[in-house]
Amino acid sequence: KTLFFDTRLSLKKTQSCNTCHNADLGFGDALRFSVSDRGGVTKRNTPHLYNLGWNRIFNWDGRASSLEEQVLGPIQSGGEMDMPLDLMLRRLKIVPWYREMFKKVYGENGLAEENVASAIAAFERSLVVDDTPFDRFLNGMISDMSPAAIRGMGLFEDKAQCMKCHNGVNLTDQAFHVIGLKSEDPGRGAIAKASRMRGAFKTPGLRNVLLTAPYMHDGSLPNLEAVIEFYDRGGDGEGT
């Protein structure tokens, strides 16, 4: 948790993980594209961090296969925190508390790249949402969901077919889909090198989704009403 909020992890010491994954903003930043340490903007919208411990693959395009791998990506990226890992370690080793704690937890290996990733990933795995009105409804407390929400759930599961992709405990199939957003971003296609994956992006989980606007990989939809309207009209481009 301390590392997550530490600006030493960015080259200019202006950003921490919390800058883009702000705890007060649903672990997003309420921006279409996040601002990088260099002052530019990212190419994709910042996803939330809820219930990541149950994910099998990470990032909008699935380029990371573990949370530990994903953690180091934004730190090193020139378009995000822009921090070379060797410099990051030198900075952290200056801090006596970090030296002490890493040795206590990880032994003689102490402050190493993989242990920094492990520590941040451990904190992110603690960001668990499991006691919502929906969870209580599933546990038999029917009155914890409003009649309107129950009607919406019926549509979500049936006619609207939302559940086809947003299913399971975190309401994501952890798969990649082309949904009809007009975009030049190749998405999963750049990783999988398959034509059918061009423009495909990972289904985001819906835990605490109300807190994490704007939506989609490009942040192009400002609120949940716009998301529903997008799907109701069948999307705007290929793959709809």
JSON list of C-alpha atoms in Angstrom, two decimals:
[
{"chain": "A", "resi": 1, "resn": "LYS", "atom": "CA", "xyz": [0.00, 0.00, 0.00]},
{"chain": "A", "resi": 2, "resn": "THR", "atom": "CA", "xyz": [2.84, 2.38, 0.80]},
{"chain": "A", "resi": 3, "resn": "LEU", "atom": "CA", "xyz": [4.44, 1.74, -2.59]},
{"chain": "A", "resi": 4, "resn": "PHE", "atom": "CA", "xyz": [1.10, 2.26, -4.34]},
{"chain": "A", "resi": 5, "resn": "PHE", "atom": "CA", "xyz": [0.97, 5.83, -3.02]},
{"chain": "A", "resi": 6, "resn": "ASP", "atom": "CA", "xyz": [4.71, 6.60, -3.40]},
{"chain": "A", "resi": 7, "resn": "THR", "atom": "CA", "xyz": [5.68, 9.12, -6.11]},
{"chain": "A", "resi": 8, "resn": "ARG", "atom": "CA", "xyz": [9.25, 7.80, -6.07]},
{"chain": "A", "resi": 9, "resn": "LEU", "atom": "CA", "xyz": [7.99, 5.21, -8.54]},
{"chain": "A", "resi": 10, "resn": "SER", "atom": "CA", "xyz": [7.70, 7.82, -11.32]},
{"chain": "A", "resi": 11, "resn": "LEU", "atom": "CA", "xyz": [10.68, 9.42, -13.02]},
{"chain": "A", "resi": 12, "resn": "LYS", "atom": "CA", "xyz": [9.82, 13.02, -12.15]},
{"chain": "A", "resi": 13, "resn": "LYS", "atom": "CA", "xyz": [8.34, 12.06, -8.78]},
{"chain": "A", "resi": 14, "resn": "THR", "atom": "CA", "xyz": [5.03, 13.59, -9.79]},
{"chain": "A", "resi": 15, "resn": "GLN", "atom": "CA", "xyz": [2.95, 10.40, -9.90]},
{"chain": "A", "resi": 16, "resn": "SER", "atom": "CA", "xyz": [2.17, 7.28, -7.96]},
{"chain": "A", "resi": 17, "resn": "CYS", "atom": "CA", "xyz": [0.00, 4.31, -8.91]},
{"chain": "A", "resi": 18, "resn": "ASN", "atom": "CA", "xyz": [-2.79, 6.18, -7.12]},
{"chain": "A", "resi": 19, "resn": "THR", "atom": "CA", "xyz": [-2.55, 9.08, -9.58]},
{"chain": "A", "resi": 20, "resn": "CYS", "atom": "CA", "xyz": [-4.37, 7.09, -12.26]},
{"chain": "A", "resi": 21, "resn": "HIS", "atom": "CA", "xyz": [-5.95, 4.48, -9.98]},
{"chain": "A", "resi": 22, "resn": "ASN", "atom": "CA", "xyz": [-7.28, 6.97, -7.46]},
{"chain": "A", "resi": 23, "resn": "ALA", "atom": "CA", "xyz": [-8.79, 5.39, -4.37]},
{"chain": "A", "resi": 24, "resn": "ASP", "atom": "CA", "xyz": [-11.30, 8.25, -4.13]},
{"chain": "A", "resi": 25, "resn": "LEU", "atom": "CA", "xyz": [-12.46, 7.76, -7.73]},
{"chain": "A", "resi": 26, "resn": "GLY", "atom": "CA", "xyz": [-13.19, 4.03, -7.82]},
{"chain": "A", "resi": 27, "resn": "PHE", "atom": "CA", "xyz": [-9.50, 3.31, -8.49]},
{"chain": "A", "resi": 28, "resn": "GLY", "atom": "CA", "xyz": [-9.78, 5.15, -11.80]},
{"chain": "A", "resi": 29, "resn": "ASP", "atom": "CA", "xyz": [-9.19, 8.85, -12.42]},
{"chain": "A", "resi": 30, "resn": "ALA", "atom": "CA", "xyz": [-12.46, 10.05, -14.01]},
{"chain": "A", "resi": 31, "resn": "LEU", "atom": "CA", "xyz": [-10.55, 11.08, -17.15]},
{"chain": "A", "resi": 32, "resn": "ARG", "atom": "CA", "xyz": [-10.94, 9.76, -20.67]},
{"chain": "A", "resi": 33, "resn": "PHE", "atom": "CA", "xyz": [-7.16, 9.35, -20.89]},
{"chain": "A", "resi": 34, "resn": "SER", "atom": "CA", "xyz": [-4.75, 9.61, -17.97]},
{"chain": "A", "resi": 35, "resn": "VAL", "atom": "CA", "xyz": [-1.93, 12.16, -17.86]},
{"chain": "A", "resi": 36, "resn": "SER", "atom": "CA", "xyz": [1.57, 10.66, -17.91]},
{"chain": "A", "resi": 37, "resn": "ASP", "atom": "CA", "xyz": [4.64, 11.62, -15.90]},
{"chain": "A", "resi": 38, "resn": "ARG", "atom": "CA", "xyz": [5.95, 13.48, -18.98]},
{"chain": "A", "resi": 39, "resn": "GLY", "atom": "CA", "xyz": [2.70, 15.43, -19.35]},
{"chain": "A", "resi": 40, "resn": "GLY", "atom": "CA", "xyz": [1.28, 13.50, -22.29]},
{"chain": "A", "resi": 41, "resn": "VAL", "atom": "CA", "xyz": [-1.80, 11.30, -22.20]},
{"chain": "A", "resi": 42, "resn": "THR", "atom": "CA", "xyz": [-2.26, 7.56, -22.31]},
{"chain": "A", "resi": 43, "resn": "LYS", "atom": "CA", "xyz": [-3.75, 5.81, -25.33]},
{"chain": "A", "resi": 44, "resn": "ARG", "atom": "CA", "xyz": [-6.42, 3.97, -23.36]},
{"chain": "A", "resi": 45, "resn": "ASN", "atom": "CA", "xyz": [-8.76, 4.64, -20.48]},
{"chain": "A", "resi": 46, "resn": "THR", "atom": "CA", "xyz": [-7.58, 3.60, -17.01]},
{"chain": "A", "resi": 47, "resn": "PRO", "atom": "CA", "xyz": [-9.46, 0.49, -15.80]},
{"chain": "A", "resi": 48, "resn": "HIS", "atom": "CA", "xyz": [-10.46, -0.02, -12.17]},
{"chain": "A", "resi": 49, "resn": "LEU", "atom": "CA", "xyz": [-8.65, -2.41, -9.81]},
{"chain": "A", "resi": 50, "resn": "TYR", "atom": "CA", "xyz": [-11.49, -4.15, -8.02]},
{"chain": "A", "resi": 51, "resn": "ASN", "atom": "CA", "xyz": [-11.28, -7.93, -7.51]},
{"chain": "A", "resi": 52, "resn": "LEU", "atom": "CA", "xyz": [-8.20, -8.31, -9.72]},
{"chain": "A", "resi": 53, "resn": "GLY", "atom": "CA", "xyz": [-7.13, -11.34, -7.69]},
{"chain": "A", "resi": 54, "resn": "TRP", "atom": "CA", "xyz": [-9.62, -13.42, -9.66]},
{"chain": "A", "resi": 55, "resn": "ASN", "atom": "CA", "xyz": [-8.42, -12.28, -13.08]},
{"chain": "A", "resi": 56, "resn": "ARG", "atom": "CA", "xyz": [-6.47, -14.64, -15.35]},
{"chain": "A", "resi": 57, "resn": "ILE", "atom": "CA", "xyz": [-5.24, -12.03, -17.82]},
{"chain": "A", "resi": 58, "resn": "PHE", "atom": "CA", "xyz": [-4.64, -8.29, -17.52]},
{"chain": "A", "resi": 59, "resn": "ASN", "atom": "CA", "xyz": [-4.76, -5.00, -19.46]},
{"chain": "A", "resi": 60, "resn": "TRP", "atom": "CA", "xyz": [-7.30, -4.08, -22.12]},
{"chain": "A", "resi": 61, "resn": "ASP", "atom": "CA", "xyz": [-5.37, -6.16, -24.65]},
{"chain": "A", "resi": 62, "resn": "GLY", "atom": "CA", "xyz": [-4.39, -8.98, -22.29]},
{"chain": "A", "resi": 63, "resn": "ARG", "atom": "CA", "xyz": [-0.66, -8.48, -22.67]},
{"chain": "A", "resi": 64, "resn": "ALA", "atom": "CA", "xyz": [0.06, -9.33, -19.02]},
{"chain": "A", "resi": 65, "resn": "SER", "atom": "CA", "xyz": [-0.55, -12.85, -17.73]},
{"chain": "A", "resi": 66, "resn": "SER", "atom": "CA", "xyz": [-0.20, -12.03, -14.03]},
{"chain": "A", "resi": 67, "resn": "LEU", "atom": "CA", "xyz": [-0.90, -9.12, -11.74]},
{"chain": "A", "resi": 68, "resn": "GLU", "atom": "CA", "xyz": [2.80, -8.93, -10.88]},
{"chain": "A", "resi": 69, "resn": "GLU", "atom": "CA", "xyz": [3.67, -8.55, -14.58]},
{"chain": "A", "resi": 70, "resn": "GLN", "atom": "CA", "xyz": [1.01, -5.90, -15.02]},
{"chain": "A", "resi": 71, "resn": "VAL", "atom": "CA", "xyz": [2.25, -3.88, -12.04]},
{"chain": "A", "resi": 72, "resn": "LEU", "atom": "CA", "xyz": [5.68, -3.27, -13.57]},
{"chain": "A", "resi": 73, "resn": "GLY", "atom": "CA", "xyz": [4.26, -2.29, -16.97]},
{"chain": "A", "resi": 74, "resn": "PRO", "atom": "CA", "xyz": [2.96, 1.22, -16.13]},
{"chain": "A", "resi": 75, "resn": "ILE", "atom": "CA", "xyz": [5.99, 1.94, -13.94]},
{"chain": "A", "resi": 76, "resn": "GLN", "atom": "CA", "xyz": [8.38, 1.36, -16.87]},
{"chain": "A", "resi": 77, "resn": "SER", "atom": "CA", "xyz": [6.20, 2.74, -19.66]},
{"chain": "A", "resi": 78, "resn": "GLY", "atom": "CA", "xyz": [7.44, 5.97, -21.23]},
{"chain": "A", "resi": 79, "resn": "GLY", "atom": "CA", "xyz": [3.81, 6.94, -21.72]},
{"chain": "A", "resi": 80, "resn": "GLU", "atom": "CA", "xyz": [2.97, 6.49, -18.05]},
{"chain": "A", "resi": 81, "resn": "MET", "atom": "CA", "xyz": [5.36, 6.64, -15.05]},
{"chain": "A", "resi": 82, "resn": "ASP", "atom": "CA", "xyz": [8.52, 6.41, -17.19]},
{"chain": "A", "resi": 83, "resn": "MET", "atom": "CA", "xyz": [10.66, 4.85, -14.46]},
{"chain": "A", "resi": 84, "resn": "PRO", "atom": "CA", "xyz": [13.61, 2.54, -15.31]},
{"chain": "A", "resi": 85, "resn": "LEU", "atom": "CA", "xyz": [13.49, -0.31, -12.81]},
{"chain": "A", "resi": 86, "resn": "ASP", "atom": "CA", "xyz": [17.14, -0.02, -11.82]},
{"chain": "A", "resi": 87, "resn": "LEU", "atom": "CA", "xyz": [16.61, 3.63, -10.89]},
{"chain": "A", "resi": 88, "resn": "MET", "atom": "CA", "xyz": [13.43, 2.73, -9.03]},
{"chain": "A", "resi": 89, "resn": "LEU", "atom": "CA", "xyz": [15.35, 0.25, -6.89]},
{"chain": "A", "resi": 90, "resn": "ARG", "atom": "CA", "xyz": [18.12, 2.75, -6.15]},
{"chain": "A", "resi": 91, "resn": "ARG", "atom": "CA", "xyz": [15.55, 5.28, -4.99]},
{"chain": "A", "resi": 92, "resn": "LEU", "atom": "CA", "xyz": [13.74, 2.80, -2.76]},
{"chain": "A", "resi": 93, "resn": "LYS", "atom": "CA", "xyz": [16.96, 1.51, -1.22]},
{"chain": "A", "resi": 94, "resn": "ILE", "atom": "CA", "xyz": [17.72, 5.00, 0.06]},
{"chain": "A", "resi": 95, "resn": "VAL", "atom": "CA", "xyz": [14.71, 4.69, 2.38]},
{"chain": "A", "resi": 96, "resn": "PRO", "atom": "CA", "xyz": [15.64, 2.75, 5.56]},
{"chain": "A", "resi": 97, "resn": "TRP", "atom": "CA", "xyz": [12.06, 1.62, 6.18]},
{"chain": "A", "resi": 98, "resn": "TYR", "atom": "CA", "xyz": [11.81, 0.05, 2.72]},
{"chain": "A", "resi": 99, "resn": "ARG", "atom": "CA", "xyz": [15.14, -1.75, 3.17]},
{"chain": "A", "resi": 100, "resn": "GLU", "atom": "CA", "xyz": [14.03, -3.09, 6.54]},
{"chain": "A", "resi": 101, "resn": "MET", "atom": "CA", "xyz": [10.56, -4.17, 5.46]},
{"chain": "A", "resi": 102, "resn": "PHE", "atom": "CA", "xyz": [11.63, -5.83, 2.22]},
{"chain": "A", "resi": 103, "resn": "LYS", "atom": "CA", "xyz": [14.32, -7.80, 4.04]},
{"chain": "A", "resi": 104, "resn": "LYS", "atom": "CA", "xyz": [11.81, -8.81, 6.71]},
{"chain": "A", "resi": 105, "resn": "VAL", "atom": "CA", "xyz": [9.26, -10.04, 4.17]},
{"chain": "A", "resi": 106, "resn": "TYR", "atom": "CA", "xyz": [11.45, -11.31, 1.31]},
{"chain": "A", "resi": 107, "resn": "GLY", "atom": "CA", "xyz": [14.68, -12.25, 3.05]},
{"chain": "A", "resi": 108, "resn": "GLU", "atom": "CA", "xyz": [18.14, -11.52, 1.70]},
{"chain": "A", "resi": 109, "resn": "ASN", "atom": "CA", "xyz": [16.79, -10.88, -1.81]},
{"chain": "A", "resi": 110, "resn": "GLY", "atom": "CA", "xyz": [15.00, -7.88, -0.28]},
{"chain": "A", "resi": 111, "resn": "LEU", "atom": "CA", "xyz": [14.47, -4.96, -2.62]},
{"chain": "A", "resi": 112, "resn": "ALA", "atom": "CA", "xyz": [14.32, -6.58, -6.05]},
{"chain": "A", "resi": 113, "resn": "GLU", "atom": "CA", "xyz": [12.10, -5.90, -9.06]},
{"chain": "A", "resi": 114, "resn": "GLU", "atom": "CA", "xyz": [10.05, -9.04, -8.56]},
{"chain": "A", "resi": 115, "resn": "ASN", "atom": "CA", "xyz": [9.49, -8.24, -4.87]},
{"chain": "A", "resi": 116, "resn": "VAL", "atom": "CA", "xyz": [8.32, -4.70, -5.59]},
{"chain": "A", "resi": 117, "resn": "ALA", "atom": "CA", "xyz": [5.85, -6.19, -8.08]},
{"chain": "A", "resi": 118, "resn": "SER", "atom": "CA", "xyz": [4.81, -8.81, -5.51]},
{"chain": "A", "resi": 119, "resn": "ALA", "atom": "CA", "xyz": [4.22, -6.20, -2.81]},
{"chain": "A", "resi": 120, "resn": "ILE", "atom": "CA", "xyz": [2.09, -3.90, -4.96]},
{"chain": "A", "resi": 121, "resn": "ALA", "atom": "CA", "xyz": [0.16, -6.85, -6.36]},
{"chain": "A", "resi": 122, "resn": "ALA", "atom": "CA", "xyz": [-0.54, -8.04, -2.80]},
{"chain": "A", "resi": 123, "resn": "PHE", "atom": "CA", "xyz": [-2.11, -4.67, -2.00]},
{"chain": "A", "resi": 124, "resn": "GLU", "atom": "CA", "xyz": [-4.16, -4.67, -5.20]},
{"chain": "A", "resi": 125, "resn": "ARG", "atom": "CA", "xyz": [-5.47, -8.15, -4.40]},
{"chain": "A", "resi": 126, "resn": "SER", "atom": "CA", "xyz": [-6.86, -6.72, -1.16]},
{"chain": "A", "resi": 127, "resn": "LEU", "atom": "CA", "xyz": [-9.23, -4.42, -3.09]},
{"chain": "A", "resi": 128, "resn": "VAL", "atom": "CA", "xyz": [-12.18, -6.76, -2.86]},
{"chain": "A", "resi": 129, "resn": "VAL", "atom": "CA", "xyz": [-15.84, -5.90, -3.43]},
{"chain": "A", "resi": 130, "resn": "ASP", "atom": "CA", "xyz": [-18.12, -8.69, -2.20]},
{"chain": "A", "resi": 131, "resn": "ASP", "atom": "CA", "xyz": [-20.88, -7.16, -0.10]},
{"chain": "A", "resi": 132, "resn": "THR", "atom": "CA", "xyz": [-23.04, -5.17, -2.51]},
{"chain": "A", "resi": 133, "resn": "PRO", "atom": "CA", "xyz": [-26.86, -5.16, -2.64]},
{"chain": "A", "resi": 134, "resn": "PHE", "atom": "CA", "xyz": [-26.48, -7.62, -5.53]},
{"chain": "A", "resi": 135, "resn": "ASP", "atom": "CA", "xyz": [-24.39, -10.00, -3.40]},
{"chain": "A", "resi": 136, "resn": "ARG", "atom": "CA", "xyz": [-26.88, -9.77, -0.56]},
{"chain": "A", "resi": 137, "resn": "PHE", "atom": "CA", "xyz": [-29.75, -10.39, -2.99]},
{"chain": "A", "resi": 138, "resn": "LEU", "atom": "CA", "xyz": [-28.03, -13.57, -4.18]},
{"chain": "A", "resi": 139, "resn": "ASN", "atom": "CA", "xyz": [-27.71, -14.61, -0.52]},
{"chain": "A", "resi": 140, "resn": "GLY", "atom": "CA", "xyz": [-31.45, -14.36, -0.04]},
{"chain": "A", "resi": 141, "resn": "MET", "atom": "CA", "xyz": [-31.81, -10.78, 1.19]},
{"chain": "A", "resi": 142, "resn": "ILE", "atom": "CA", "xyz": [-34.25, -9.88, -1.58]},
{"chain": "A", "resi": 143, "resn": "SER", "atom": "CA", "xyz": [-35.19, -6.47, -0.19]},
{"chain": "A", "resi": 144, "resn": "ASP", "atom": "CA", "xyz": [-31.60, -5.22, -0.47]},
{"chain": "A", "resi": 145, "resn": "MET", "atom": "CA", "xyz": [-32.14, -4.66, -4.20]},
{"chain": "A", "resi": 146, "resn": "SER", "atom": "CA", "xyz": [-34.79, -2.23, -5.37]},
{"chain": "A", "resi": 147, "resn": "PRO", "atom": "CA", "xyz": [-37.64, -3.38, -7.63]},
{"chain": "A", "resi": 148, "resn": "ALA", "atom": "CA", "xyz": [-36.13, -1.33, -10.45]},
{"chain": "A", "resi": 149, "resn": "ALA", "atom": "CA", "xyz": [-32.75, -3.03, -9.98]},
{"chain": "A", "resi": 150, "resn": "ILE", "atom": "CA", "xyz": [-34.40, -6.45, -9.99]},
{"chain": "A", "resi": 151, "resn": "ARG", "atom": "CA", "xyz": [-36.19, -5.61, -13.25]},
{"chain": "A", "resi": 152, "resn": "GLY", "atom": "CA", "xyz": [-32.89, -4.43, -14.68]},
{"chain": "A", "resi": 153, "resn": "MET", "atom": "CA", "xyz": [-31.24, -7.68, -13.63]},
{"chain": "A", "resi": 154, "resn": "GLY", "atom": "CA", "xyz": [-33.92, -9.57, -15.53]},
{"chain": "A", "resi": 155, "resn": "LEU", "atom": "CA", "xyz": [-33.11, -7.61, -18.68]},
{"chain": "A", "resi": 156, "resn": "PHE", "atom": "CA", "xyz": [-29.37, -7.99, -18.03]},
{"chain": "A", "resi": 157, "resn": "GLU", "atom": "CA", "xyz": [-29.70, -11.78, -17.87]},
{"chain": "A", "resi": 158, "resn": "ASP", "atom": "CA", "xyz": [-32.25, -12.26, -20.65]},
{"chain": "A", "resi": 159, "resn": "LYS", "atom": "CA", "xyz": [-33.38, -9.92, -23.42]},
{"chain": "A", "resi": 160, "resn": "ALA", "atom": "CA", "xyz": [-30.44, -7.48, -23.31]},
{"chain": "A", "resi": 161, "resn": "GLN", "atom": "CA", "xyz": [-27.93, -10.39, -23.31]},
{"chain": "A", "resi": 162, "resn": "CYS", "atom": "CA", "xyz": [-25.45, -8.42, -21.16]},
{"chain": "A", "resi": 163, "resn": "MET", "atom": "CA", "xyz": [-24.70, -11.59, -19.25]},
{"chain": "A", "resi": 164, "resn": "LYS", "atom": "CA", "xyz": [-23.34, -13.23, -22.38]},
{"chain": "A", "resi": 165, "resn": "CYS", "atom": "CA", "xyz": [-20.06, -11.39, -21.72]},
{"chain": "A", "resi": 166, "resn": "HIS", "atom": "CA", "xyz": [-20.54, -9.97, -18.20]},
{"chain": "A", "resi": 167, "resn": "ASN", "atom": "CA", "xyz": [-20.86, -13.17, -16.22]},
{"chain": "A", "resi": 168, "resn": "GLY", "atom": "CA", "xyz": [-19.29, -14.91, -13.24]},
{"chain": "A", "resi": 169, "resn": "VAL", "atom": "CA", "xyz": [-18.46, -13.52, -9.81]},
{"chain": "A", "resi": 170, "resn": "ASN", "atom": "CA", "xyz": [-16.90, -10.35, -11.25]},
{"chain": "A", "resi": 171, "resn": "LEU", "atom": "CA", "xyz": [-19.29, -10.03, -14.18]},
{"chain": "A", "resi": 172, "resn": "THR", "atom": "CA", "xyz": [-16.66, -10.57, -16.86]},
{"chain": "A", "resi": 173, "resn": "ASP", "atom": "CA", "xyz": [-15.91, -13.55, -19.09]},
{"chain": "A", "resi": 174, "resn": "GLN", "atom": "CA", "xyz": [-12.26, -12.41, -19.23]},
{"chain": "A", "resi": 175, "resn": "ALA", "atom": "CA", "xyz": [-12.44, -12.79, -23.01]},
{"chain": "A", "resi": 176, "resn": "PHE", "atom": "CA", "xyz": [-11.92, -10.34, -25.87]},
{"chain": "A", "resi": 177, "resn": "HIS", "atom": "CA", "xyz": [-14.64, -8.95, -28.09]},
{"chain": "A", "resi": 178, "resn": "VAL", "atom": "CA", "xyz": [-15.10, -6.54, -30.97]},
{"chain": "A", "resi": 179, "resn": "ILE", "atom": "CA", "xyz": [-18.16, -4.58, -29.90]},
{"chain": "A", "resi": 180, "resn": "GLY", "atom": "CA", "xyz": [-18.49, -1.91, -32.58]},
{"chain": "A", "resi": 181, "resn": "LEU", "atom": "CA", "xyz": [-16.55, 1.06, -31.24]},
{"chain": "A", "resi": 182, "resn": "LYS", "atom": "CA", "xyz": [-15.09, 3.23, -33.99]},
{"chain": "A", "resi": 183, "resn": "SER", "atom": "CA", "xyz": [-11.37, 3.07, -33.22]},
{"chain": "A", "resi": 184, "resn": "GLU", "atom": "CA", "xyz": [-8.01, 2.57, -34.94]},
{"chain": "A", "resi": 185, "resn": "ASP", "atom": "CA", "xyz": [-6.65, 0.80, -31.86]},
{"chain": "A", "resi": 186, "resn": "PRO", "atom": "CA", "xyz": [-5.85, -2.84, -32.80]},
{"chain": "A", "resi": 187, "resn": "GLY", "atom": "CA", "xyz": [-6.45, -4.01, -29.23]},
{"chain": "A", "resi": 188, "resn": "ARG", "atom": "CA", "xyz": [-5.94, -7.73, -28.73]},
{"chain": "A", "resi": 189, "resn": "GLY", "atom": "CA", "xyz": [-5.03, -8.04, -32.41]},
{"chain": "A", "resi": 190, "resn": "ALA", "atom": "CA", "xyz": [-1.61, -6.51, -31.73]},
{"chain": "A", "resi": 191, "resn": "ILE", "atom": "CA", "xyz": [-0.90, -9.23, -29.16]},
{"chain": "A", "resi": 192, "resn": "ALA", "atom": "CA", "xyz": [-2.60, -12.31, -30.60]},
{"chain": "A", "resi": 193, "resn": "LYS", "atom": "CA", "xyz": [-1.75, -11.51, -34.24]},
{"chain": "A", "resi": 194, "resn": "ALA", "atom": "CA", "xyz": [-5.11, -12.86, -35.38]},
{"chain": "A", "resi": 195, "resn": "SER", "atom": "CA", "xyz": [-7.31, -10.88, -37.74]},
{"chain": "A", "resi": 196, "resn": "ARG", "atom": "CA", "xyz": [-10.47, -11.73, -35.80]},
{"chain": "A", "resi": 197, "resn": "MET", "atom": "CA", "xyz": [-8.92, -10.14, -32.70]},
{"chain": "A", "resi": 198, "resn": "ARG", "atom": "CA", "xyz": [-8.26, -6.79, -34.35]},
{"chain": "A", "resi": 199, "resn": "GLY", "atom": "CA", "xyz": [-10.21, -4.19, -32.39]},
{"chain": "A", "resi": 200, "resn": "ALA", "atom": "CA", "xyz": [-11.09, -6.69, -29.66]},
{"chain": "A", "resi": 201, "resn": "PHE", "atom": "CA", "xyz": [-10.77, -5.67, -26.02]},
{"chain": "A", "resi": 202, "resn": "LYS", "atom": "CA", "xyz": [-11.16, -7.48, -22.74]},
{"chain": "A", "resi": 203, "resn": "THR", "atom": "CA", "xyz": [-14.57, -7.46, -21.12]},
{"chain": "A", "resi": 204, "resn": "PRO", "atom": "CA", "xyz": [-14.26, -5.21, -18.05]},
{"chain": "A", "resi": 205, "resn": "GLY", "atom": "CA", "xyz": [-15.66, -6.43, -14.74]},
{"chain": "A", "resi": 206, "resn": "LEU", "atom": "CA", "xyz": [-18.67, -4.51, -13.46]},
{"chain": "A", "resi": 207, "resn": "ARG", "atom": "CA", "xyz": [-17.84, -4.39, -9.75]},
{"chain": "A", "resi": 208, "resn": "ASN", "atom": "CA", "xyz": [-18.43, -0.80, -8.51]},
{"chain": "A", "resi": 209, "resn": "VAL", "atom": "CA", "xyz": [-18.90, 0.19, -12.14]},
{"chain": "A", "resi": 210, "resn": "LEU", "atom": "CA", "xyz": [-20.88, 3.31, -11.18]},
{"chain": "A", "resi": 211, "resn": "LEU", "atom": "CA", "xyz": [-17.69, 4.80, -9.70]},
{"chain": "A", "resi": 212, "resn": "THR", "atom": "CA", "xyz": [-15.46, 4.32, -12.72]},
{"chain": "A", "resi": 213, "resn": "ALA", "atom": "CA", "xyz": [-16.77, 6.55, -15.53]},
{"chain": "A", "resi": 214, "resn": "PRO", "atom": "CA", "xyz": [-15.98, 7.21, -18.33]},
{"chain": "A", "resi": 215, "resn": "TYR", "atom": "CA", "xyz": [-16.33, 3.84, -20.01]},
{"chain": "A", "resi": 216, "resn": "MET", "atom": "CA", "xyz": [-14.84, 1.63, -22.74]},
{"chain": "A", "resi": 217, "resn": "HIS", "atom": "CA", "xyz": [-11.16, 1.21, -23.61]},
{"chain": "A", "resi": 218, "resn": "ASP", "atom": "CA", "xyz": [-11.15, 4.67, -25.20]},
{"chain": "A", "resi": 219, "resn": "GLY", "atom": "CA", "xyz": [-13.20, 6.39, -22.49]},
{"chain": "A", "resi": 220, "resn": "SER", "atom": "CA", "xyz": [-15.62, 7.56, -25.16]},
{"chain": "A", "resi": 221, "resn": "LEU", "atom": "CA", "xyz": [-18.85, 6.93, -23.24]},
{"chain": "A", "resi": 222, "resn": "PRO", "atom": "CA", "xyz": [-19.32, 9.35, -20.35]},
{"chain": "A", "resi": 223, "resn": "ASN", "atom": "CA", "xyz": [-21.88, 7.50, -18.24]},
{"chain": "A", "resi": 224, "resn": "LEU", "atom": "CA", "xyz": [-23.78, 4.23, -17.89]},
{"chain": "A", "resi": 225, "resn": "GLU", "atom": "CA", "xyz": [-26.77, 5.61, -19.77]},
{"chain": "A", "resi": 226, "resn": "ALA", "atom": "CA", "xyz": [-24.52, 6.22, -22.77]},
{"chain": "A", "resi": 227, "resn": "VAL", "atom": "CA", "xyz": [-23.21, 2.65, -22.51]},
{"chain": "A", "resi": 228, "resn": "ILE", "atom": "CA", "xyz": [-26.74, 1.23, -22.57]},
{"chain": "A", "resi": 229, "resn": "GLU", "atom": "CA", "xyz": [-27.66, 3.44, -25.53]},
{"chain": "A", "resi": 230, "resn": "PHE", "atom": "CA", "xyz": [-24.53, 2.30, -27.40]},
{"chain": "A", "resi": 231, "resn": "TYR", "atom": "CA", "xyz": [-25.43, -1.36, -27.04]},
{"chain": "A", "resi": 232, "resn": "ASP", "atom": "CA", "xyz": [-29.14, -0.73, -27.66]},
{"chain": "A", "resi": 233, "resn": "ARG", "atom": "CA", "xyz": [-28.40, 0.76, -31.10]},
{"chain": "A", "resi": 234, "resn": "GLY", "atom": "CA", "xyz": [-26.01, -2.08, -31.92]},
{"chain": "A", "resi": 235, "resn": "GLY", "atom": "CA", "xyz": [-22.73, -0.20, -31.69]},
{"chain": "A", "resi": 236, "resn": "ASP", "atom": "CA", "xyz": [-21.22, 2.25, -34.14]},
{"chain": "A", "resi": 237, "resn": "GLY", "atom": "CA", "xyz": [-18.77, 0.29, -36.27]},
{"chain": "A", "resi": 238, "resn": "GLU", "atom": "CA", "xyz": [-17.40, -3.11, -37.28]},
{"chain": "A", "resi": 239, "resn": "GLY", "atom": "CA", "xyz": [-18.17, -6.12, -35.18]},
{"chain": "A", "resi": 240, "resn": "THR", "atom": "CA", "xyz": [-21.61, -4.93, -34.08]}
]
